[in-house]
mmCIF file of C-alpha atoms in Angstrom:
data_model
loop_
_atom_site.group_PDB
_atom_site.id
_atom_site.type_symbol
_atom_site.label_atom_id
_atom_site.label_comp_id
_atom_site.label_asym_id
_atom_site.label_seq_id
_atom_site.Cartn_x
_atom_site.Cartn_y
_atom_site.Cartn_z
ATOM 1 C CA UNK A 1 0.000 0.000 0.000
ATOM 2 C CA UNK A 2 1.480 3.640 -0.895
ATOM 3 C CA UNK A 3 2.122 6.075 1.903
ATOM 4 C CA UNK A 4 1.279 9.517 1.953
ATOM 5 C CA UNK A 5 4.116 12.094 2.492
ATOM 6 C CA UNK A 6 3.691 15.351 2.537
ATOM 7 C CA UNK A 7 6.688 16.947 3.912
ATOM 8 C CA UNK A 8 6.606 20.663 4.123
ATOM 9 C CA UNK A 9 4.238 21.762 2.085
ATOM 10 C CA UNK A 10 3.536 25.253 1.157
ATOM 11 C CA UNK A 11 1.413 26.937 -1.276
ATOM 12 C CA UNK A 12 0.754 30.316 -2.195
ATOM 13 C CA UNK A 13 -1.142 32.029 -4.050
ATOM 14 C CA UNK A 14 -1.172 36.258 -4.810
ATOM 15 C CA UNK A 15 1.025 36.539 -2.225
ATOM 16 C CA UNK A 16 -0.959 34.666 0.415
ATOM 17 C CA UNK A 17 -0.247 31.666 2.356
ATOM 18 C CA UNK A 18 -2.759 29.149 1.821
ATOM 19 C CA UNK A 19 -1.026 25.864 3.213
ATOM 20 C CA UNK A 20 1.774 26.537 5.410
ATOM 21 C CA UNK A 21 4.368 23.968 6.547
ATOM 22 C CA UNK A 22 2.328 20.546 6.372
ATOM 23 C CA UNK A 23 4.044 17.848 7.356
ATOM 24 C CA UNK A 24 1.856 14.439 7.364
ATOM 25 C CA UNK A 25 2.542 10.839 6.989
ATOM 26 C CA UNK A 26 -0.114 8.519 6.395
ATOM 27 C CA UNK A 27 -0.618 5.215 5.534
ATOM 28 C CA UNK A 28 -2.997 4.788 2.729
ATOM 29 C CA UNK A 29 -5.645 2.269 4.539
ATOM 30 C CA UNK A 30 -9.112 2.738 5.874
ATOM 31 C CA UNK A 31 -10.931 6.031 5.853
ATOM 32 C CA UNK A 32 -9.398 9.308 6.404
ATOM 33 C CA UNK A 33 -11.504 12.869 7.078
ATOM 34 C CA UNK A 34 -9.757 15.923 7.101
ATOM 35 C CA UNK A 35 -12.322 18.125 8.474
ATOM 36 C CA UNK A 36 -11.456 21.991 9.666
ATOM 37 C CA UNK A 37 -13.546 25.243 8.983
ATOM 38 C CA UNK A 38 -15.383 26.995 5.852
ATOM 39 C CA UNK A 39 -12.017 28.357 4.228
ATOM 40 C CA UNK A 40 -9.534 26.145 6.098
ATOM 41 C CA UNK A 41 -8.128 24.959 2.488
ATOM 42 C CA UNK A 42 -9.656 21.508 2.631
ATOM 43 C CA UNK A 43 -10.489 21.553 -0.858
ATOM 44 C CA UNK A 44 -7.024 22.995 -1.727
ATOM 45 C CA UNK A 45 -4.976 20.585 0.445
ATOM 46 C CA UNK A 46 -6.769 17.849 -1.709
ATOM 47 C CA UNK A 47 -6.162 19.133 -4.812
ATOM 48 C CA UNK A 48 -2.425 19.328 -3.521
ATOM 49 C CA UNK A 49 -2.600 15.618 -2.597
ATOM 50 C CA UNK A 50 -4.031 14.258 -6.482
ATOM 51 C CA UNK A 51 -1.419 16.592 -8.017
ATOM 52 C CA UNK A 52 -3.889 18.831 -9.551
ATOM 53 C CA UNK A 53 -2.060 21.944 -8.099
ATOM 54 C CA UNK A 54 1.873 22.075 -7.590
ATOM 55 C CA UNK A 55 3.247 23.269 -3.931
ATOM 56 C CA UNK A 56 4.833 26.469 -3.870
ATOM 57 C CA UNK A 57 7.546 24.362 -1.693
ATOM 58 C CA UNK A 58 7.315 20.880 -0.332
ATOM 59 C CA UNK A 59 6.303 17.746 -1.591
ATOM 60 C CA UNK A 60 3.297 15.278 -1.711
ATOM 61 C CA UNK A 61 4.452 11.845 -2.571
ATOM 62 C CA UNK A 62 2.633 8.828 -2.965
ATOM 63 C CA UNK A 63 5.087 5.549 -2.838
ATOM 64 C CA UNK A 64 7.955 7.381 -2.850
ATOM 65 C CA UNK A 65 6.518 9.105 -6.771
ATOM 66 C CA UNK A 66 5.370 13.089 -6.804
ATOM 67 C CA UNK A 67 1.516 13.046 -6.683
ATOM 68 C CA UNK A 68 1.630 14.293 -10.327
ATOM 69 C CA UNK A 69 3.171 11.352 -11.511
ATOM 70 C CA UNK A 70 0.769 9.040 -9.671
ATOM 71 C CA UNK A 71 -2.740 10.417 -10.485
ATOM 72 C CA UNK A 72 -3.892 7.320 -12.055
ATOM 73 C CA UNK A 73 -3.918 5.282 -8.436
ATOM 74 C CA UNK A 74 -6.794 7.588 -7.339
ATOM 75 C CA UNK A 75 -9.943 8.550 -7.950
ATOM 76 C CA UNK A 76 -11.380 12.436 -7.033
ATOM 77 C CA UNK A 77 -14.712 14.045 -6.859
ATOM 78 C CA UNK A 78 -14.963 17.527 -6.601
ATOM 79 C CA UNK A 79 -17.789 19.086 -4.057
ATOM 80 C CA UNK A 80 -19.740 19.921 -7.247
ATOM 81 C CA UNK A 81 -19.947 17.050 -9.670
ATOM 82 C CA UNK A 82 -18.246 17.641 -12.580
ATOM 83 C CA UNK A 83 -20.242 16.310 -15.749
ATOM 84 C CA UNK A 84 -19.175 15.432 -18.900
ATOM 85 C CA UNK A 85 -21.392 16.715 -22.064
ATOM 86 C CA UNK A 86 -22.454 13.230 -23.047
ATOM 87 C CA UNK A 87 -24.700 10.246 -21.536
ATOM 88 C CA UNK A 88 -23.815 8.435 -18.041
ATOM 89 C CA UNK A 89 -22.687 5.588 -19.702
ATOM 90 C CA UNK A 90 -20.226 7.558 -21.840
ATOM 91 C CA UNK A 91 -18.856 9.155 -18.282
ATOM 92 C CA UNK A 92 -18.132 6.094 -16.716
ATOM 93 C CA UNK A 93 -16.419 5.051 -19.816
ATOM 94 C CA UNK A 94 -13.909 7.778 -19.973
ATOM 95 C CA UNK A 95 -11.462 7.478 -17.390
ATOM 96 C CA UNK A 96 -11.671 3.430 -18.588
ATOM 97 C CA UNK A 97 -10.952 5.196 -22.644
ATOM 98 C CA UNK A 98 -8.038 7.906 -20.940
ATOM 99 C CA UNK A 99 -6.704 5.177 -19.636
ATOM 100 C CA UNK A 100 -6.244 2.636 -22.204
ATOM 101 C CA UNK A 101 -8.286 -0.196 -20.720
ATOM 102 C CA UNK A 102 -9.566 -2.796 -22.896
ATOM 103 C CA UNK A 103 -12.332 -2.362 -24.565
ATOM 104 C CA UNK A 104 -13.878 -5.825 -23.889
ATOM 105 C CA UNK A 105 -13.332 -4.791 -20.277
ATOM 106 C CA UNK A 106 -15.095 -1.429 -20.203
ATOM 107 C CA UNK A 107 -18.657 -2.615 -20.878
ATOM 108 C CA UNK A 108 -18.704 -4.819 -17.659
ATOM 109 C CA UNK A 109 -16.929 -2.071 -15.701
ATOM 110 C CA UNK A 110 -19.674 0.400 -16.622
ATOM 111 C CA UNK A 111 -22.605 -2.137 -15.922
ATOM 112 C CA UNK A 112 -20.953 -2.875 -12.618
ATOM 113 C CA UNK A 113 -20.651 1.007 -11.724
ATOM 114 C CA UNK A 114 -24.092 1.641 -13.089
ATOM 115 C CA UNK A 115 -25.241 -1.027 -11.054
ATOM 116 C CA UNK A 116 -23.750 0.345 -7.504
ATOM 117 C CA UNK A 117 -24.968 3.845 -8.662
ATOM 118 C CA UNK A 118 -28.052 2.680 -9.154
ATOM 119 C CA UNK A 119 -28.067 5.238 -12.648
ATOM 120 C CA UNK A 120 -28.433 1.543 -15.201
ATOM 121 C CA UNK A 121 -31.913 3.148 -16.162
ATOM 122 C CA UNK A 122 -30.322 6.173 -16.799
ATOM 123 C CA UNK A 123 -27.556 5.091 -18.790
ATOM 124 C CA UNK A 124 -28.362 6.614 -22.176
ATOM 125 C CA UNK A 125 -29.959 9.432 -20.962
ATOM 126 C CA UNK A 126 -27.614 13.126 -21.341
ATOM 127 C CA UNK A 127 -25.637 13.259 -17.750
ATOM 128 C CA UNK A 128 -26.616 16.926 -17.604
ATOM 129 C CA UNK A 129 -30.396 16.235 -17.186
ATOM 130 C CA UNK A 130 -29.514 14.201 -13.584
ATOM 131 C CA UNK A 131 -30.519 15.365 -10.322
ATOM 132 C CA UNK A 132 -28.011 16.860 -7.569
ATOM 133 C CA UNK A 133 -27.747 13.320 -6.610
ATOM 134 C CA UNK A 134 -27.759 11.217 -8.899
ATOM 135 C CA UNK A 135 -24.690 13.571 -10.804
ATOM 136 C CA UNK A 136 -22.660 12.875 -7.722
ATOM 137 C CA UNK A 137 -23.592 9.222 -7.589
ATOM 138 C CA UNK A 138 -22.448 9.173 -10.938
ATOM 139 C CA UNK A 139 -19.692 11.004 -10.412
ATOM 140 C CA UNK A 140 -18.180 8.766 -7.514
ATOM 141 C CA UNK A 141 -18.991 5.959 -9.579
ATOM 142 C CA UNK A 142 -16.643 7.477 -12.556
ATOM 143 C CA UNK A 143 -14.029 7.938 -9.843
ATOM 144 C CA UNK A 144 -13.963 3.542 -9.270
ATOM 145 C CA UNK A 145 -14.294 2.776 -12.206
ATOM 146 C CA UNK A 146 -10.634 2.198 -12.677
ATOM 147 C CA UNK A 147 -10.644 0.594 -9.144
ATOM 148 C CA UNK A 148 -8.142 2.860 -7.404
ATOM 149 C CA UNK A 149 -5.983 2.705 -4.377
ATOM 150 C CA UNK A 150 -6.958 5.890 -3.022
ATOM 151 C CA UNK A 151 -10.416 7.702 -4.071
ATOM 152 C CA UNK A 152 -10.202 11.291 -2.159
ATOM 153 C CA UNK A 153 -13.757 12.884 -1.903
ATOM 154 C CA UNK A 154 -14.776 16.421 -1.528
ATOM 155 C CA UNK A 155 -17.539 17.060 0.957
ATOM 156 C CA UNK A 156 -19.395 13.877 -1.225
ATOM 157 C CA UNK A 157 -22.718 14.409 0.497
ATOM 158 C CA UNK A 158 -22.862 18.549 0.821
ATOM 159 C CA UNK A 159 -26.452 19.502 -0.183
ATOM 160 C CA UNK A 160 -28.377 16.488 -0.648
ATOM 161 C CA UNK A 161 -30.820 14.695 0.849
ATOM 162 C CA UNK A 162 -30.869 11.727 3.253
ATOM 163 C CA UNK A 163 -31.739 8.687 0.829
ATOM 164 C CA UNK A 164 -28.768 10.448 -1.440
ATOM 165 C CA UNK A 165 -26.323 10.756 1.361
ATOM 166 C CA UNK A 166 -27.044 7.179 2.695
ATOM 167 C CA UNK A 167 -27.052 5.545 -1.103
ATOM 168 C CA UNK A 168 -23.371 7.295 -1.596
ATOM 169 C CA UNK A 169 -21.982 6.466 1.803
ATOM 170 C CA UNK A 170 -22.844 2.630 0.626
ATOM 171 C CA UNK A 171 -20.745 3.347 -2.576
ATOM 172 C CA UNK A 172 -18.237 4.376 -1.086
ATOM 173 C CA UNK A 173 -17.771 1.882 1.444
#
């Protein structure tokens, strides 16, 4: 399993300080919540630990590689779910397509992640027309579809009702 390093990490931005001096290491098992306050730079400290922003100073590694290097162990979903202008089915296939998985492969994948979503009667229908909660279902589901090591999650649940929240928290566990 890959450890988490992040050894003095920095990052600023227009002259601000918006992570100062982290130093964190983790073993990558189990479930982790970083929790903190509205502006706290949650959602930025994640970003920092997929590779989607670069430190100012520091490093985030993952097994030893820089989390650039290693996004394709994880999976992330943003707080807002990010949709691709095409059908469910054809977002669950494209992390499978980006990353080169067989083709014979990606059908069952997708029926599998439909499945757990609970979106397979929505499967040809345009991802844009979903509800709040059934774009983050999908979303999360896009996120496992390449069955990664790590899946970091942005405030998952934030603004949705109860049977949403508890049909996600089964996904991801």
């Amino acid at each position: 399993m890959d450890h988490l390093i992040l050894q003095d990490l920095n990052y600023t931005s227009d002259g601000a300080s918006l992570l100062k001096n982290i130093n964190v290491t983790h073993e990558n098992k189990g479930i982790t919540a970083i929790i903190g306050a509205n502006g706290a730079g949650k959602s930025l400290l994640l970003s920092a630990l997929h590779g989607l922003i670069t430190p100012t100073s520091g490093h985030v590694t993952w097994g030893n590689a820089p989390a650039s290097e290693t996004k394709n162990t994880r999976g992330y979903v943003f707080q807002k779910p990010i949709i691709l202008r095409r059908s469910v089915r054809d977002n669950l296939a494209y992390p499978l397509k980006v990353q080169n998985h067989p083709k014979a492969d990606q059908t069952d994948a997708i029926d599998k992640m439909l499945e757990l979503s609970q979106l397979s009667h929505l499967a040809d229908q345009p991802a844009a027309s979903l509800s709040g909660g059934e774009a983050q279902r999908m979303t999360i589901a896009r996120a496992l579809i390449t069955q990664p090591k790590t899946l970091l999650l942005d405030e998952p649940c934030s603004n949705l009702d109860p049977a949403s929240t508890k049909l996600i928290e089964s996904m991801i566990l």
